[in-house]
mmCIF file of C-alpha atoms in Angstrom:
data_model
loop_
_atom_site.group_PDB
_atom_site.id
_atom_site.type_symbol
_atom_site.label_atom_id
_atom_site.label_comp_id
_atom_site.label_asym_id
_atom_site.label_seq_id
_atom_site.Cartn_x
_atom_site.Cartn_y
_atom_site.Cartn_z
ATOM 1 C CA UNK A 1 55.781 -60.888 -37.711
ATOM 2 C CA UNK A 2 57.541 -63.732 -37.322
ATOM 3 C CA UNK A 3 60.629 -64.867 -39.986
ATOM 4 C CA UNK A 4 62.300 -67.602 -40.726
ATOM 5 C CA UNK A 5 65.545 -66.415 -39.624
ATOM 6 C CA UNK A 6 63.435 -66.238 -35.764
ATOM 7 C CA UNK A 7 62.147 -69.945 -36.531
ATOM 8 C CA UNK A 8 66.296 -70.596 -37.038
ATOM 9 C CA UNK A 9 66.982 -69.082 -33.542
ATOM 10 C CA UNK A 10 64.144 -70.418 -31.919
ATOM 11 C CA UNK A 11 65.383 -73.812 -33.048
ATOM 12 C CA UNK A 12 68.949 -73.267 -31.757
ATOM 13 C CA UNK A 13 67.696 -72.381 -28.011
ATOM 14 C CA UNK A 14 65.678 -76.101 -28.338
ATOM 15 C CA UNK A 15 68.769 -77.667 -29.700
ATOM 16 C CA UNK A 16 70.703 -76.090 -26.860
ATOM 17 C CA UNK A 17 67.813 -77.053 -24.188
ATOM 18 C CA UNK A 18 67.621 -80.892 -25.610
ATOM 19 C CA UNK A 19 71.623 -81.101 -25.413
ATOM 20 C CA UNK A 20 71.279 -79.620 -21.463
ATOM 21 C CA UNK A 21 69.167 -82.804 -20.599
ATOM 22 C CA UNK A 22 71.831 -84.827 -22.640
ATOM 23 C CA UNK A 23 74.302 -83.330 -20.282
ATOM 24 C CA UNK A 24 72.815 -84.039 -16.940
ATOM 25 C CA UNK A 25 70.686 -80.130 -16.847
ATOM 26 C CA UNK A 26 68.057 -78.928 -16.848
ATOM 27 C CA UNK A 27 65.464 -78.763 -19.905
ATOM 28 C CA UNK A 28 65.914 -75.112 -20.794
ATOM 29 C CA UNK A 29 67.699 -73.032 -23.390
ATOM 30 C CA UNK A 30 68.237 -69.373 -24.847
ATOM 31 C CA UNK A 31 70.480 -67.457 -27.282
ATOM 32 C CA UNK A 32 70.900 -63.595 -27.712
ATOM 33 C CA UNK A 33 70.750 -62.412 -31.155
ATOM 34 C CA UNK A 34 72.181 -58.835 -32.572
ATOM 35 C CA UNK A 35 71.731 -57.788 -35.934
ATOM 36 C CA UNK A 36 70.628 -60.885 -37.196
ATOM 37 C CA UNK A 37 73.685 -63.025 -35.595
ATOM 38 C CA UNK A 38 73.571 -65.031 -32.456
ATOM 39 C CA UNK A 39 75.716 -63.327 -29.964
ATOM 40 C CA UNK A 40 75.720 -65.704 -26.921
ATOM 41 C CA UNK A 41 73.786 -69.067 -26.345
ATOM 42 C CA UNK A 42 73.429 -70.566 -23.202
ATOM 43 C CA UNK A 43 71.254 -73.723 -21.067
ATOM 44 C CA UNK A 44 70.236 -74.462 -17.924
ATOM 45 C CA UNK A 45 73.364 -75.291 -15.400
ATOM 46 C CA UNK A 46 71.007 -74.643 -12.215
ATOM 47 C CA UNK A 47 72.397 -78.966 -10.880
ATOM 48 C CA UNK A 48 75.815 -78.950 -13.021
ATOM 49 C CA UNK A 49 76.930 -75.850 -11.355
ATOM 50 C CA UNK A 50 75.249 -76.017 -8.298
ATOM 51 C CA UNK A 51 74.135 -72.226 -8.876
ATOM 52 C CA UNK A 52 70.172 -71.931 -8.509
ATOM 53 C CA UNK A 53 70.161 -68.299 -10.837
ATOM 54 C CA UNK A 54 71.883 -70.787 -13.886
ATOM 55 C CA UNK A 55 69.161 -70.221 -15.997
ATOM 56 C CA UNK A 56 69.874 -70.897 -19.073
ATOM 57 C CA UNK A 57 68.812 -66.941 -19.786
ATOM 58 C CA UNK A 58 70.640 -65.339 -17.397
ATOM 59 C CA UNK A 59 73.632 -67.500 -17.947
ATOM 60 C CA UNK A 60 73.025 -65.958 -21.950
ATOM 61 C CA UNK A 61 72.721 -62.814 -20.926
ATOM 62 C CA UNK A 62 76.053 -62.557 -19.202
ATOM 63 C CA UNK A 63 78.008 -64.248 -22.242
ATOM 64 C CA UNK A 64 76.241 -61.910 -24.487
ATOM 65 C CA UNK A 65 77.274 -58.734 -21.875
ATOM 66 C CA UNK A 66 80.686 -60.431 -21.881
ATOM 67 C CA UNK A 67 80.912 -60.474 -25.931
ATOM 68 C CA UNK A 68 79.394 -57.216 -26.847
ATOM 69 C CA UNK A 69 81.465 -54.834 -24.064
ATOM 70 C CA UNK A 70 78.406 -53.847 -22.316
ATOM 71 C CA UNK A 71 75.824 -54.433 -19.882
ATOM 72 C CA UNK A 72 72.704 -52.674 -22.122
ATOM 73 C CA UNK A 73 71.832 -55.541 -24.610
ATOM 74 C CA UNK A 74 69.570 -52.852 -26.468
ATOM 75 C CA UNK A 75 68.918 -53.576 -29.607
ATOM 76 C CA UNK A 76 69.257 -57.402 -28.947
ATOM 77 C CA UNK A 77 66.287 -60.000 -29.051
ATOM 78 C CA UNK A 78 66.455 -63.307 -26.546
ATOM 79 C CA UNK A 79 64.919 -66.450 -28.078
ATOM 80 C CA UNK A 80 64.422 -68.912 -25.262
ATOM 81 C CA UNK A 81 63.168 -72.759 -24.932
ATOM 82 C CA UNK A 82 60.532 -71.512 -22.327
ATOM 83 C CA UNK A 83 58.269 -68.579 -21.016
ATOM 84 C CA UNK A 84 60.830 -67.098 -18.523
ATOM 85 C CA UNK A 85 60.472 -67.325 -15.331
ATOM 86 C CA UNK A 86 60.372 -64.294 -12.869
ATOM 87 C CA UNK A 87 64.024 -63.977 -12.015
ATOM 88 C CA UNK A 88 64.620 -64.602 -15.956
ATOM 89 C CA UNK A 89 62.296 -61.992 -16.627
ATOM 90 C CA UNK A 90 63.519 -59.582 -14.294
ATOM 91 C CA UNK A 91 67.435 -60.072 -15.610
ATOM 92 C CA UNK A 92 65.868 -59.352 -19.212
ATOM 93 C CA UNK A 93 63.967 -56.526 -18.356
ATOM 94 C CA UNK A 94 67.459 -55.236 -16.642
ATOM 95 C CA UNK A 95 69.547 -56.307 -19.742
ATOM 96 C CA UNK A 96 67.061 -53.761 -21.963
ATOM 97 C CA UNK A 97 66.452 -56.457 -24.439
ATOM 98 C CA UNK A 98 64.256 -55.514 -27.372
ATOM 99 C CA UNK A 99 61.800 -58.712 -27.936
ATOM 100 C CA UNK A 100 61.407 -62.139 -26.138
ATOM 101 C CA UNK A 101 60.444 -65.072 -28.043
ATOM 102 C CA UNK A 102 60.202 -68.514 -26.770
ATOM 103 C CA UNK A 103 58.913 -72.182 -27.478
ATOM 104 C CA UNK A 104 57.314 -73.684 -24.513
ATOM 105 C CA UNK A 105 54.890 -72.049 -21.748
ATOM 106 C CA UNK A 106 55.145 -72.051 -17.982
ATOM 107 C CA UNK A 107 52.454 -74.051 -17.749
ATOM 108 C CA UNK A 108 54.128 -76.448 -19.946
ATOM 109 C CA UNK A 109 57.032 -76.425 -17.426
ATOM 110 C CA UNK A 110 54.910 -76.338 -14.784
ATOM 111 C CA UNK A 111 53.415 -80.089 -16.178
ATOM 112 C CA UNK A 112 56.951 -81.496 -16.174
ATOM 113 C CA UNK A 113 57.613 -80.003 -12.355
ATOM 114 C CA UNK A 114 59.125 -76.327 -12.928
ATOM 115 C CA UNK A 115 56.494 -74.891 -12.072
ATOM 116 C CA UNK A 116 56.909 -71.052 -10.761
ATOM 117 C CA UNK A 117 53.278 -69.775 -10.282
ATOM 118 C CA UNK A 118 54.393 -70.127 -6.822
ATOM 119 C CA UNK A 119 56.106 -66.983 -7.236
ATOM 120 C CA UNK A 120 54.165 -64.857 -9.570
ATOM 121 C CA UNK A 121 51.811 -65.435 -6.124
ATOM 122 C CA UNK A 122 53.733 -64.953 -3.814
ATOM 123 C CA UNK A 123 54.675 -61.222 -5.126
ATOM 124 C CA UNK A 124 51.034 -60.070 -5.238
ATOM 125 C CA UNK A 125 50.403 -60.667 -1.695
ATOM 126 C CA UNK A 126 51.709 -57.879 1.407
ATOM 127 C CA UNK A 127 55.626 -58.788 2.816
ATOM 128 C CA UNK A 128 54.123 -60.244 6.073
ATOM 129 C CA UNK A 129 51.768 -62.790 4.181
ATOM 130 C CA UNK A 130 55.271 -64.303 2.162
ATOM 131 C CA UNK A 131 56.514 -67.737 3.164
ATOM 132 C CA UNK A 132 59.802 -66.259 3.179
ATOM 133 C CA UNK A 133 60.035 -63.361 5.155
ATOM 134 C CA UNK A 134 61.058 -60.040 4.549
ATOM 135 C CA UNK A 135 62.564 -57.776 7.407
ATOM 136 C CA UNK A 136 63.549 -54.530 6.676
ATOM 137 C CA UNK A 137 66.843 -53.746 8.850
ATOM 138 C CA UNK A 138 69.013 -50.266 8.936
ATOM 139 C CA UNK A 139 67.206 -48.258 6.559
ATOM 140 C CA UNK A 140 68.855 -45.055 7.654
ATOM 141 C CA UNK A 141 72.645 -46.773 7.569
ATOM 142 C CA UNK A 142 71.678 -47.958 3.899
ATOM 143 C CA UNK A 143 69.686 -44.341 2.797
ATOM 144 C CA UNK A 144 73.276 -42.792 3.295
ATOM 145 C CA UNK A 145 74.790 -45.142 0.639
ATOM 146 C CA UNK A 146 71.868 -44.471 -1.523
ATOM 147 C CA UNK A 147 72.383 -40.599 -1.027
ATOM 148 C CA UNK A 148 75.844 -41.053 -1.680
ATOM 149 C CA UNK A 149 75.508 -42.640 -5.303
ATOM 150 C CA UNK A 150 72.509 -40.117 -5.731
ATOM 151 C CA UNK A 151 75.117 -36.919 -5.336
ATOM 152 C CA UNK A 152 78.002 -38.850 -7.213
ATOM 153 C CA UNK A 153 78.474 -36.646 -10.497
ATOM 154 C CA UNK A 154 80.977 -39.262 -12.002
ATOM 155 C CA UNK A 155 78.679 -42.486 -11.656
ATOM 156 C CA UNK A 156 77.667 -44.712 -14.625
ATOM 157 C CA UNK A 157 74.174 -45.075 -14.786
ATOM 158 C CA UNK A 158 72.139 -48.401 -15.661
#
């Protein structure tokens, strides 16, 4: 069910998206809300900052980590311009956010030139048919790191 407390947040992630292009980024925007307040709102900074993973949602989701103390976001909702893209998706899938909302679709990005079908395709097919390949190196010096947080009895776990 949608409210119109959702349609309010929805509408702050465009107004934050819209003031990104005013600003010289790109045309995306998100905010994190907790019990019905917005915790964090962010845009696109991928050209201002010169940092291709400033998406405007995982730029929100740190500032809403930073705010709240922690780096579970549980019981948070993310309301963003657009459909996320995989990276995105993958950060709020990480972040244990409890519902996604959002305005536009990728295909709508993908009509304007953000268009990331290239990598929902690229992760269906086998590592040696990627353009960008992936070499597996030192498994067995890495495994021993892995065993080592595995046997930790103190570690935090995420």
């Amino acid at each position: 069910m949608i409210s119109e407390q959702d349609k309010v947040f929805m509408r702050e992630a465009v107004r934050l998206s819209r003031e990104s292009v005013e600003n010289g980024g790109g045309p995306f925007g998100a905010v994190i809300v907790k019990d019905g307040k917005i915790v964090a709102g962010s845009s696109n900074s991928v050209t201002l900052e010169n940092d291709p993973t400033a998406h405007a949602e995982v730029s929100c989701i740190r500032k809403a980590c930073k705010a709240l103390g922690t780096f579970d976001l549980s019981g948070c909702d993310i309301y963003t311009s657009c459909e996320p893209c995989p990276m995105c998706l993958g950060a709020i899938y990480w972040a244990h956010l409890d519902r996604i909302f959002y305005a536009n679709d990728r295909k709508d990005a993908g009509a304007i030139g953000f268009d990331d079908d290239f990598i929902y395709e690229e992760m269906e097919k086998p590592f040696a048919a990627r353009r960008t390949p992936l070499i597996q190196l030192l498994r067995s010096e890495g495994l021993q790191v892995f065993k080592m947080w595995d046997q930790k009895e103190d570690k935090t776990e995420y």
